[in-house]
Structure formats: structure tokens, C-alpha cells
Coordinates of C-alpha atoms in Angstrom, one line a residue:
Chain A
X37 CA 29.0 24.4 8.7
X38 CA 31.4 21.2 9.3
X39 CA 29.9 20.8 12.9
X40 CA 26.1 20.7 11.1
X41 CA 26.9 18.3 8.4
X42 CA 28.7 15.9 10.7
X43 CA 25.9 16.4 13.3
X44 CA 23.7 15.4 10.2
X45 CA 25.1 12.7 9.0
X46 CA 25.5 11.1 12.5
X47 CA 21.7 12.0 13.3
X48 CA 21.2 10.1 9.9
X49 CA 23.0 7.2 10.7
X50 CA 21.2 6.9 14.2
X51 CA 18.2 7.0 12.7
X52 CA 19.2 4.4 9.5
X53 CA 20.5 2.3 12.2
X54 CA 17.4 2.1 14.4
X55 CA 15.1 1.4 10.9
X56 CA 17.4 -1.5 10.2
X57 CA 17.6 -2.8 13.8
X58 CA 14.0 -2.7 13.8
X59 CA 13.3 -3.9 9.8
X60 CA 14.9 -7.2 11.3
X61 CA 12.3 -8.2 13.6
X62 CA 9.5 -10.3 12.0
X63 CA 6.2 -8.2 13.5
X64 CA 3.9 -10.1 11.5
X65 CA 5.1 -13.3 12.6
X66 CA 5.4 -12.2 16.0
X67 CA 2.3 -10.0 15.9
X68 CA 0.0 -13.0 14.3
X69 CA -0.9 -10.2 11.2
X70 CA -0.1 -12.3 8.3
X71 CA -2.5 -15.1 9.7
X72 CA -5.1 -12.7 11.0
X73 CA -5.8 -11.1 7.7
X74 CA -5.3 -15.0 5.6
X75 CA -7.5 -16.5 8.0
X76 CA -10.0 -13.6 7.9
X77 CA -9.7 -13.8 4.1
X78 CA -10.3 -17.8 3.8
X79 CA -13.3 -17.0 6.3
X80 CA -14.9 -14.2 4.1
X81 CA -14.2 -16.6 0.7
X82 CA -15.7 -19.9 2.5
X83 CA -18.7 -17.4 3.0
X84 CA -19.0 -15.9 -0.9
X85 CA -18.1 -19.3 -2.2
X86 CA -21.2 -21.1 0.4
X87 CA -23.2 -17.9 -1.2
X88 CA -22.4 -18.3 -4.9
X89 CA -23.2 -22.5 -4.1
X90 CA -26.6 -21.2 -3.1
X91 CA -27.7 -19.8 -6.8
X92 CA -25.7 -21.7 -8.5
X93 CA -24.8 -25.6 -8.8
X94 CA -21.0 -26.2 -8.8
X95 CA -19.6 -28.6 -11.3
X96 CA -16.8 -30.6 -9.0
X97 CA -16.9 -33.6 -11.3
X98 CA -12.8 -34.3 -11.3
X99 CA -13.1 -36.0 -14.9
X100 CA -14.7 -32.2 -16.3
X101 CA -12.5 -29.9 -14.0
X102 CA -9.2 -32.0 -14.6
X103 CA -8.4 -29.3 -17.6
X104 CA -8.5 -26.5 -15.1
X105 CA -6.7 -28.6 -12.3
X106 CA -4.0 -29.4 -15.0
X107 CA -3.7 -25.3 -15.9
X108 CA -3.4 -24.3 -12.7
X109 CA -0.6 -26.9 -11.6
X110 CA 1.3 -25.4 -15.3
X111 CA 0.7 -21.9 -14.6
X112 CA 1.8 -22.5 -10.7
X113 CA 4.5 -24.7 -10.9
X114 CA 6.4 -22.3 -13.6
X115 CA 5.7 -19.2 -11.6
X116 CA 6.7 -20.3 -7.8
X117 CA 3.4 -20.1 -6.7
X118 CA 2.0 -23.1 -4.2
X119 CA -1.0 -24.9 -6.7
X120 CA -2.4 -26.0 -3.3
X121 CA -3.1 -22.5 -2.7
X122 CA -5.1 -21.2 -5.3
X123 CA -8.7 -23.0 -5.7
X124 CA -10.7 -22.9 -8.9
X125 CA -14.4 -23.6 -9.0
X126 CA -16.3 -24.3 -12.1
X127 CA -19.5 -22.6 -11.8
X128 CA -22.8 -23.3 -14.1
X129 CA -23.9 -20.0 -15.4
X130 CA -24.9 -18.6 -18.7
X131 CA -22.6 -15.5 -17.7
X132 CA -19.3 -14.7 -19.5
X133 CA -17.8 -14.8 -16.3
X134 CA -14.7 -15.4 -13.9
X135 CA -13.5 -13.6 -10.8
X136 CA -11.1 -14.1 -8.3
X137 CA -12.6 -14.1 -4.7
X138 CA -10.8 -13.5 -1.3
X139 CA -9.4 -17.2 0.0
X140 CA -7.5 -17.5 -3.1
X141 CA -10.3 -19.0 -5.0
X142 CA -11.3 -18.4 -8.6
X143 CA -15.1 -18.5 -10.2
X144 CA -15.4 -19.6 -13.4
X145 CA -18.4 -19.6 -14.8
X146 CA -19.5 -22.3 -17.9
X147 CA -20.3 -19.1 -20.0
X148 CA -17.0 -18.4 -20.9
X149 CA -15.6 -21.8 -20.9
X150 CA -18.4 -21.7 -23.9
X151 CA -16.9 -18.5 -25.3
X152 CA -13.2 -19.6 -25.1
X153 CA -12.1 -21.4 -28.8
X154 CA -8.6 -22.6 -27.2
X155 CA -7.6 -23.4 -24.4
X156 CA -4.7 -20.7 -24.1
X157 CA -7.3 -18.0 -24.4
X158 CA -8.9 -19.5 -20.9
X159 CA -5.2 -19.9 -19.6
X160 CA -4.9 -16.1 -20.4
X161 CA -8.0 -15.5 -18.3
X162 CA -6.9 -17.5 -15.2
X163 CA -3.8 -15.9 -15.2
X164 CA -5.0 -13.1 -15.3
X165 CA -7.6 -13.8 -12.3
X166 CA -4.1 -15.5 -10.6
X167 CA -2.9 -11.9 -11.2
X168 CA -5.3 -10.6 -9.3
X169 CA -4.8 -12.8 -6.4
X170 CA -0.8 -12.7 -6.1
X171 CA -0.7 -8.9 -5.8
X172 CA -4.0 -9.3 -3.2
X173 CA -5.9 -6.9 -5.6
X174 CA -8.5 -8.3 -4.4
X175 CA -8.7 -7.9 -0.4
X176 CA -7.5 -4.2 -1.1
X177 CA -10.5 -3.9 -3.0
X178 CA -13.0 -4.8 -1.0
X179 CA -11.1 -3.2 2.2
X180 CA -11.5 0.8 -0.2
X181 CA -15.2 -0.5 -1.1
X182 CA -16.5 -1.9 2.7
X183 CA -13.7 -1.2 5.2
X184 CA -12.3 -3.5 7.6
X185 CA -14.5 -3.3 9.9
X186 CA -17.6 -4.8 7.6
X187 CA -15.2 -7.2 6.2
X188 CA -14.0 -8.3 10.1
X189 CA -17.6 -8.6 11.4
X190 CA -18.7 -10.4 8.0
X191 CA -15.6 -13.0 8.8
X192 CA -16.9 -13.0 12.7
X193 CA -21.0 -13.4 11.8
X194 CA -21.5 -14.2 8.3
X195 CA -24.0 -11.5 7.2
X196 CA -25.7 -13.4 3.9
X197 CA -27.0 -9.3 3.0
X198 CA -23.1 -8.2 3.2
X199 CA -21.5 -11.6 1.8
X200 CA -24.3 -11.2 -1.3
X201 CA -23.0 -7.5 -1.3
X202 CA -19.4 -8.4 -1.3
X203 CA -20.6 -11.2 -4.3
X204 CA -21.8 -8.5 -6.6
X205 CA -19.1 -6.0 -5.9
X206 CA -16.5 -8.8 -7.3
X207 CA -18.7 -10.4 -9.9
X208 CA -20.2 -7.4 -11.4
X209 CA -17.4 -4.1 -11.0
X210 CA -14.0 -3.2 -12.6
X211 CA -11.1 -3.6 -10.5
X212 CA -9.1 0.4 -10.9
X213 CA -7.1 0.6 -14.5
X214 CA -3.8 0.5 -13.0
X215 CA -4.6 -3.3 -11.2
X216 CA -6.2 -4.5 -14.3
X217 CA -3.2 -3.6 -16.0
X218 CA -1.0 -5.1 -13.7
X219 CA -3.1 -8.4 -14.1
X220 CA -2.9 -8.2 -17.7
X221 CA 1.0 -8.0 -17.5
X222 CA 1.3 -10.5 -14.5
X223 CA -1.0 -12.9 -16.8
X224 CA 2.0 -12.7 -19.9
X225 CA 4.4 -13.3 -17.7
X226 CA 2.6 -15.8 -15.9
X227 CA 2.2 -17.6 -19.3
X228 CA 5.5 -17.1 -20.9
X229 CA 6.9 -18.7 -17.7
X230 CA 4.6 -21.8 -17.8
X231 CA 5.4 -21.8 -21.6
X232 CA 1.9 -21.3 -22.7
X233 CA 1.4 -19.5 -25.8
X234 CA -0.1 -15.6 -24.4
X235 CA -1.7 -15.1 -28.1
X236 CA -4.6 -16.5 -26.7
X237 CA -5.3 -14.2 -24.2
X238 CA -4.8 -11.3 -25.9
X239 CA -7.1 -13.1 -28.8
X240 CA -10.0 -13.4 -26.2
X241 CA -9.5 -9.9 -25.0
X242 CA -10.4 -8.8 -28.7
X243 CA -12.6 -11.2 -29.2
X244 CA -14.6 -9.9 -26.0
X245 CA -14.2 -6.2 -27.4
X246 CA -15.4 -6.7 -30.9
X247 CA -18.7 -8.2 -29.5
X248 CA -18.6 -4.7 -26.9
X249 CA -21.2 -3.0 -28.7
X250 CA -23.9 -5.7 -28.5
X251 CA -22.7 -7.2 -25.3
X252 CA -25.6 -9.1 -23.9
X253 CA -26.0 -8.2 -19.6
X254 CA -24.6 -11.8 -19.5
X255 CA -21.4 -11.0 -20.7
X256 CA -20.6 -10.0 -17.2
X257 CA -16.2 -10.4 -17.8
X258 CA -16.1 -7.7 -20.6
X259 CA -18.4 -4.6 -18.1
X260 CA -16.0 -5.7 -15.9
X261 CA -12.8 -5.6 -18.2
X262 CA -13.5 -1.9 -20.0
X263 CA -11.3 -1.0 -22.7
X264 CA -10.6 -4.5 -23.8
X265 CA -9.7 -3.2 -27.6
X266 CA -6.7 -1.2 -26.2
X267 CA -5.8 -3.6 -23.5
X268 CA -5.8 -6.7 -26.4
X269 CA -3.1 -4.3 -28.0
X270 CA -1.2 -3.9 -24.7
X271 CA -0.8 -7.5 -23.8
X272 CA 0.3 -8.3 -27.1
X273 CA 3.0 -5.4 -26.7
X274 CA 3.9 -7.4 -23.7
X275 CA 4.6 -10.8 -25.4
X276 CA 7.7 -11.6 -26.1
X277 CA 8.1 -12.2 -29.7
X278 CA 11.5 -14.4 -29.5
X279 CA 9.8 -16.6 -27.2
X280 CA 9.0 -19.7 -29.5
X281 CA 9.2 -22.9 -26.8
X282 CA 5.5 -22.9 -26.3
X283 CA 3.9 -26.4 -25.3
X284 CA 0.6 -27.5 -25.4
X285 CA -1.5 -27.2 -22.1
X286 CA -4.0 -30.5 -23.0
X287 CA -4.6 -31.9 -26.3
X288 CA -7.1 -30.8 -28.8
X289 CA -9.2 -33.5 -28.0
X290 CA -9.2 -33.2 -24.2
X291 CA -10.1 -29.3 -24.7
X292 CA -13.3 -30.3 -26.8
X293 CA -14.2 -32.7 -24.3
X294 CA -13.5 -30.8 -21.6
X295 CA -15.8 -27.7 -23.4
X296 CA -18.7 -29.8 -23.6
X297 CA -18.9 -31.8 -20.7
X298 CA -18.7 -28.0 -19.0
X299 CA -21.4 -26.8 -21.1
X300 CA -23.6 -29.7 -21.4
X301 CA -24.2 -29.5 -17.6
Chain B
X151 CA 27.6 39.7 23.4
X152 CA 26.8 37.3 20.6
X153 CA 26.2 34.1 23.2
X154 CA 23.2 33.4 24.2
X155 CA 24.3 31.4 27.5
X156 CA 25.2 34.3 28.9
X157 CA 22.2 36.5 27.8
X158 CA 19.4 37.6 30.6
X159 CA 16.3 36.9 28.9
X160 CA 13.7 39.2 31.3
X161 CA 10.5 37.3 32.1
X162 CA 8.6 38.4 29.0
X163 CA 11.2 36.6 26.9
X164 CA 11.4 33.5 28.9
X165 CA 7.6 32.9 28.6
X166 CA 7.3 33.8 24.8
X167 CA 10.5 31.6 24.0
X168 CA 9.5 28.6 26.3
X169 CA 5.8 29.1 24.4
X170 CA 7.6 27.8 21.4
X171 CA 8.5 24.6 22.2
X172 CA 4.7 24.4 23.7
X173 CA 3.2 25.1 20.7
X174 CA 4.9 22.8 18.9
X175 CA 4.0 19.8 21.8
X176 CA 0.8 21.3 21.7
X177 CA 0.6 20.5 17.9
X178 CA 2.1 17.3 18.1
X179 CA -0.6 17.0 20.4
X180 CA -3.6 18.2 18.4
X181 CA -2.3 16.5 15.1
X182 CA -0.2 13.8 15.4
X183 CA -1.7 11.8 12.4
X184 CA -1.1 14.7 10.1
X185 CA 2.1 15.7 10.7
X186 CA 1.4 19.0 8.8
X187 CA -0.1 20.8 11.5
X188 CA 3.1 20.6 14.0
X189 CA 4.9 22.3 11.1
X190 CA 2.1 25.1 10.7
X191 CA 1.7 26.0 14.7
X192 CA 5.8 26.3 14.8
X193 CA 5.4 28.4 11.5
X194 CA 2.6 30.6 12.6
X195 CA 4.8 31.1 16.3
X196 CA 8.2 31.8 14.4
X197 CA 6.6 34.4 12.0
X198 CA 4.4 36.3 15.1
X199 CA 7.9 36.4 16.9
X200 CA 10.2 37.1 14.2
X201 CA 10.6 40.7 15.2
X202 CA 11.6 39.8 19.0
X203 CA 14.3 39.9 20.7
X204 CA 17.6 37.4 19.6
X205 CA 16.5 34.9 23.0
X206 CA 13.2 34.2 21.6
X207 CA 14.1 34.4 17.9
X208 CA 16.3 31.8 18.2
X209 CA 14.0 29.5 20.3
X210 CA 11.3 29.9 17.6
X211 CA 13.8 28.9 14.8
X212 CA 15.2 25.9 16.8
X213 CA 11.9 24.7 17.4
X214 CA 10.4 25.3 13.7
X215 CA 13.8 23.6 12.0
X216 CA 13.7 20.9 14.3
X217 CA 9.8 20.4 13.3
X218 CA 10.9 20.8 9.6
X219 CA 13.0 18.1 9.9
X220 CA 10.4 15.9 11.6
X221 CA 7.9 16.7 9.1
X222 CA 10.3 15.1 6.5
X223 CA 10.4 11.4 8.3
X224 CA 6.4 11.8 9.3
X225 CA 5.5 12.7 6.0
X226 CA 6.9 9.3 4.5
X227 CA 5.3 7.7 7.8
X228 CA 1.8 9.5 6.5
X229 CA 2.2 8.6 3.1
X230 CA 3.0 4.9 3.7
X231 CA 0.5 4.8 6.1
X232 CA -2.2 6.0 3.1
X233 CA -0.8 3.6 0.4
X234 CA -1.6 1.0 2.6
X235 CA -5.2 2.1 3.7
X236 CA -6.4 3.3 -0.1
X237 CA -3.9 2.0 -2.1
X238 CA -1.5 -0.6 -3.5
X239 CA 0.7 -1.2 -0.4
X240 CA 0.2 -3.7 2.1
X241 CA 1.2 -3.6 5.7
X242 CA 5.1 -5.5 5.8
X243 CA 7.8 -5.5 8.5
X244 CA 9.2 -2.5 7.0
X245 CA 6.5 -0.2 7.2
X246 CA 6.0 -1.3 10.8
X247 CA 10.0 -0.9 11.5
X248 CA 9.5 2.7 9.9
X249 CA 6.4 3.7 11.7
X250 CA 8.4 2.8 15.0
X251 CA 11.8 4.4 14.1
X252 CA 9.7 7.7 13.5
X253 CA 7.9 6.9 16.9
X254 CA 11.2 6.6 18.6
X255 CA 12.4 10.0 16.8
X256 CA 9.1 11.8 17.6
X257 CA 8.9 10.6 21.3
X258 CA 12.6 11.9 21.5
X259 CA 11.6 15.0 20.3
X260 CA 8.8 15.3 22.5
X261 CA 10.8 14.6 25.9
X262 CA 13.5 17.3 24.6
X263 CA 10.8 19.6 24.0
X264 CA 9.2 19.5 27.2
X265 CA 13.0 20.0 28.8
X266 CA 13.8 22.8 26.5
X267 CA 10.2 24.5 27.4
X268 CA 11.2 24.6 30.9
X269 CA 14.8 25.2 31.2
X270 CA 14.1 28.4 28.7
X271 CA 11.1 29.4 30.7
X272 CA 14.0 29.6 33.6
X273 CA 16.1 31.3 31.7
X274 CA 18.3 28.9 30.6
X275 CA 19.5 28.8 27.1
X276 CA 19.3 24.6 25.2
X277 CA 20.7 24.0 22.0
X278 CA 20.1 20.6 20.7
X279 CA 21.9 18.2 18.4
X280 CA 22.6 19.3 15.0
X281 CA 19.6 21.8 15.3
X282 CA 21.0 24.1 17.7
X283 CA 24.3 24.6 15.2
X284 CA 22.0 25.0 12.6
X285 CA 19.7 27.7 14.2
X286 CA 23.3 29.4 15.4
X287 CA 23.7 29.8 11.4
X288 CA 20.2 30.9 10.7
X289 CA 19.6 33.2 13.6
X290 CA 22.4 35.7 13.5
X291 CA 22.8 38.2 16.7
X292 CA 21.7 41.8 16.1
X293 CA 24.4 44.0 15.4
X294 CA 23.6 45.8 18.2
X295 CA 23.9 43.0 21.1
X296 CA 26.9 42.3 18.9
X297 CA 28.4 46.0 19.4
X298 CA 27.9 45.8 23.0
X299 CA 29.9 42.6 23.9

């Protein structure tokens, strides 16, 4: 019994030792995966985002997106995350609306800036979206919904049918419960980091759920968000209630302007 | 005698015994990606030559413990290998360090196998690394070969 437990363990250790010999070789640098997948990602989101320019007029006016420039850099800088990285487009559109796209880009449409009372309920909703990003939600999405394949020879030829496909999936459909969770959570801690009061988001959350019953087709961020009642509930669950050393994001007055210059368009 | 070294496995024995291993390479073979079926085949072999004699018992039982044991690493390999296609994980240097160190193990295996199948089909008796010792505590000698030592 002695000679098979020391024959174990040693067979153990051989094969510990070989996973560790190998765990310190960098394959994806060496390989080129990392920037195979990132620069087939950027590829497919300079595609959606040439797509969504198509039907829709961008607002890239730096005096009306400066708010959402100045939200990103907070909720970046706080959190370790590049702000050069992630890309937000403001988007006119009557939809209630704001999905994050492969690329590390963000849609946000003018309908919700409209919908959103504060500006921390919007933060709430980028985090989220930044969420989604940062634990690449959305690539593993589309790779279950298309395959790689599609997505490859969409990065490789551009199919308009496929990229207009690809749109729809991630304007229009619920991520799975368990990443729209994992958003909501990332999105608290996001904000708690970047010292931006979370209230907000859970606010907008019930907000969007007590208008559920009547929801106008335009209100495209609460098909999208089920259960936003329970999930309101959760995130506030997940707020730290000790946490008191919030700071404004942009004044009152900047918010207001910022609203209606984004709506007046 | 209660050493199978010095037992003369007749033809019949050598072929069933050295079958073993075959099946199992065979499965490997057959379905590598789901690392199930090598289990299965070695199963299905050990339980159709359970009632043989001691030689090929203990060939059958080397060869099905030494798949269980695989099954254990490819299993992990498989369900990695799933998490990252439909769900949450994403392909990292670890999964790729795993997926080879279960290579390397499986390719070992492989190459022993095909030695074992044809050293036993000679006649030979092969006990492997920690599953031989362990097959010598799960397949007992019959009383009988026992008596006649």
C-alpha cells in the first residue's frame, strides 16, 4: 500500500510539475491569441459602429459628450481600467437604449439620456455596460449566438446582412441572468470605487420596472434588462451602506445642459 | 505461483490480454475529445474478461485503472475546454498549460500501451508505474494457482 501511495504522490508531483513548467510560458503572447481575438473584436466593432452610423446620426459634438467623456475617465481611473480603451458614442435615437458592442465601445442612445433624472442613475448604466465589457460578456455572447467562424469571416469581409444581424442581437436581446448579474454587481463596485453615489442606478432600475407594464417598443434597455424590480432590490443589497464619501460627477448645471443639448439634437 | 512473470500465458491468453490495451488505444482513438468512451471500451473489455484466467484479468484491470485515472485529468481538460466554448471562461495560459500537460500524460500513456500490447501478446508480463502495484492489490491470484506454487 506504501509502494502505491508513494508511486502516487510522485506520479502527482510529475504531473503538478509539468502543469507549472508549462503555466510559465506566455502562449498567447507567443501564439499572437490575445491580439488575434482584440484585433478581430476592434474589426467586428468598427463594422457595427460604421452600421449603427448608417441609421442613425452620431452626436460627436465634444462640448455635448464632455459629461460622458468626464464619467468614463471617473469610473476608469478608480477602477484600473485604461479610459483610452473604452469608447462611448452618443447615439440620436428615440430608444431607451445603451449596449456595449465588441471593440470596447458603448451605444448610448439620446432616449435614455432623456429618461435619466441624475446623472448617477446614467453612471449606473455605463457601468454597468463597462461591466459587460471587462468580463468580455460580450464577445462570449455573440461567439454562443453566431460561432467563430461567422464572427471570423464578418471581421475578414464585412457582411452588412451579418454585421446588421450581430446589431440587433446586441441592441435588442438579454444577455443570460447570471452576466446581467454580474454587471449589475461589477457596476456597484465600479461606482463605489470611482466614489459615485450607486443609488442612482438602482433608482433607474426601478424606475425602468415600474413603467414595465406599459413599456413603449422603444424602451428597448428594460426588454433587454428583465426583472428589473428584483434586480433594483439586488443592487441596492450590494451597496455599501457605510460608504458616505460620495462626490459629485458634474455639477447640476452641467447635467441639465448636458441633457438638453443631447436631446435637442 | 502467485507471480505473474513467471506464468505461461498459452496463446489464447496472450491475444485476449494484449486486446486490452488495444481496445483502450482503440478508444483513445475513436474518442479522444470525450474522454468518456476510453473509460467505457476498457470497462466493457474488463467486465467480458472478468471470469478469465489471472494473466488476462490482470491485464484488463491494469489497463481499465490506468484509464480511470486518465479520465480524471481529461475530464477537467473536457470541462475547461466547454466553459470556454459555451460559457464564462476564456482561453488563458493556464488552460493551454493544462490541455498540454494532459497531452503529454495521454501521449505517454499511449506509447506504454502500444509496448504493453505487444510484449503481453509475446507473453511477457508489464506492470507500469503506480498502476501495476495497484492492479497487484486489486487482482488477487486464485487460490488455486496460489496452492500450486
Amino acid at each position: 500500500m506504501k509502494k502505491i501511495l508513494f508511486q502516487f504522490v510522485v506520479l502527482a508531483i510529475v504531473f503538478a510539475a509539468a502543469f507549472y513548467g508549462f503555466s510559465k510560458i506566455d502562449f498567447m503572447k507567443h501564439l499572437h491569441l490575445q491580439n488575434i481575438s482584440r484585433k478581430t473584436e476592434n474589426k467586428i466593432g468598427d463594422l457595427i459602429i460604421e452600421g449603427i452610423r448608417k441609421s442613425n446620426k452620431e452626436i460627436d459634438d465634444d462640448s455635448v459628450t464632455h459629461v460622458l467623456t468626464v464619467i468614463k475617465n471617473r469610473i476608469c481611473t478608480a477602477n484600473a481600467i485604461s479610459p483610452d480603451d473604452i469608447t462611448i458614442h452618443l447615439v440620436l435615437s428615440g430608444e431607451v437604449n445603451a449596449f456595449a458592442i465588441p471593440g470596447h465601445h458603448i451605444i448610448v442612445y439620446t432616449g435614455l439620456i432623456e429618461h435619466c433624472d441624475s446623472v448617477t442613475e446614467l453612471c449606473g448604466v455605463l457601468g454597468h455596460e463597462m461591466g459587460h465589457i471587462q468580463l468580455s460578456h460580450v464577445m462570449k455572447r455573440l461567439v454562443n449566438e453566431l460561432g467563430i467562424g461567422i464572427l471570423a469571416a464578418v471581421a475578414s469581409n464585412g457582411n452588412s446582412q451579418v454585421v446588421g444581424q450581430i446589431i440587433k442581437i446586441l441592441s435588442s436581446t438579454a444577455f443570460e441572468r447570471k452576466q446581467e448579474s454580474e454587471a449589475d454587481a461589477i457596476s456597484v463596485r465600479y461606482l463605489q470605487q470611482a466614489r459615485i453615489n450607486p443609488t442612482g442606478f438602482a433608482n433607474i432600475m426601478q424606475k425602468l420596472a415600474d413603467m414595465h407594464p406599459d413599456t413603449p417598443k422603444e424602451m428597448e434597455w428594460i426588454s433587454t434588462h428583465p426583472d428589473s424590480k428584483k434586480r433594483a432590490e439586488t443592487t441596492r443589497s450590494l451597496i455599501n451602506p457605510d460608504q458616505h464619501n460620495y462626490k459629485p460627477v458634474v455639477s447640476d448645471d452641467e447635467w441639465e445642459t448636458f441633457k438638453n443639448a443631447a436631446t435637442a439634437k | 505461483m502467485n507471480n505473474l512473470y513467471d506464468y505461461p500465458a498459452n496463446d489464447m491468453e496472450r491475444e485476449k490480454a494484449s486486446n486490452g490495451y488495444l481496445m483502450s488505444l482503440l478508444a483513445v482513438m475513436v474518442g479522444l475529445p470525450f474522454p468518456i468512451v476510453n473509460l467505457l471500451a476498457s470497462m466493457l473489455f474488463y467486465f467480458s474478461n472478468r471470469k478469465s484466467s489471472w494473466f488476462v484479468r490482470w491485464h484488463c484491470t491494469q489497463t481499465l485503472v490506468s484509464q480511470l485515472t486518465l479520465l480524471v485529468v481529461n475530464a477537467v481538460g473536457f470541462s475547461w475546454s466547454m466553459a470556454i466554448l459555451f460559457g464564462d471562461e476564456t482561453l488563458s495560459n493556464k488552460y493551454i498549460a493544462y490541455m498540454l500537460t494532459i497531452l503529454l500524460f495521454n501521449l505517454t500513456e499511449f506509447i506504454f500501451t502500444i509496448s504493453a500490447a505487444v510484449k503481453v501478446r509475446k507473453g511477457e508480463h508489464v506492470e507500469w508505474w503506480f498502476w501495476g502495484p495497484l492492479t497487484n492489490a486489486l487482482c488477487k491470484p486464485p487460490k488455486e494457482t496460489t496452492i500450486l506454487s
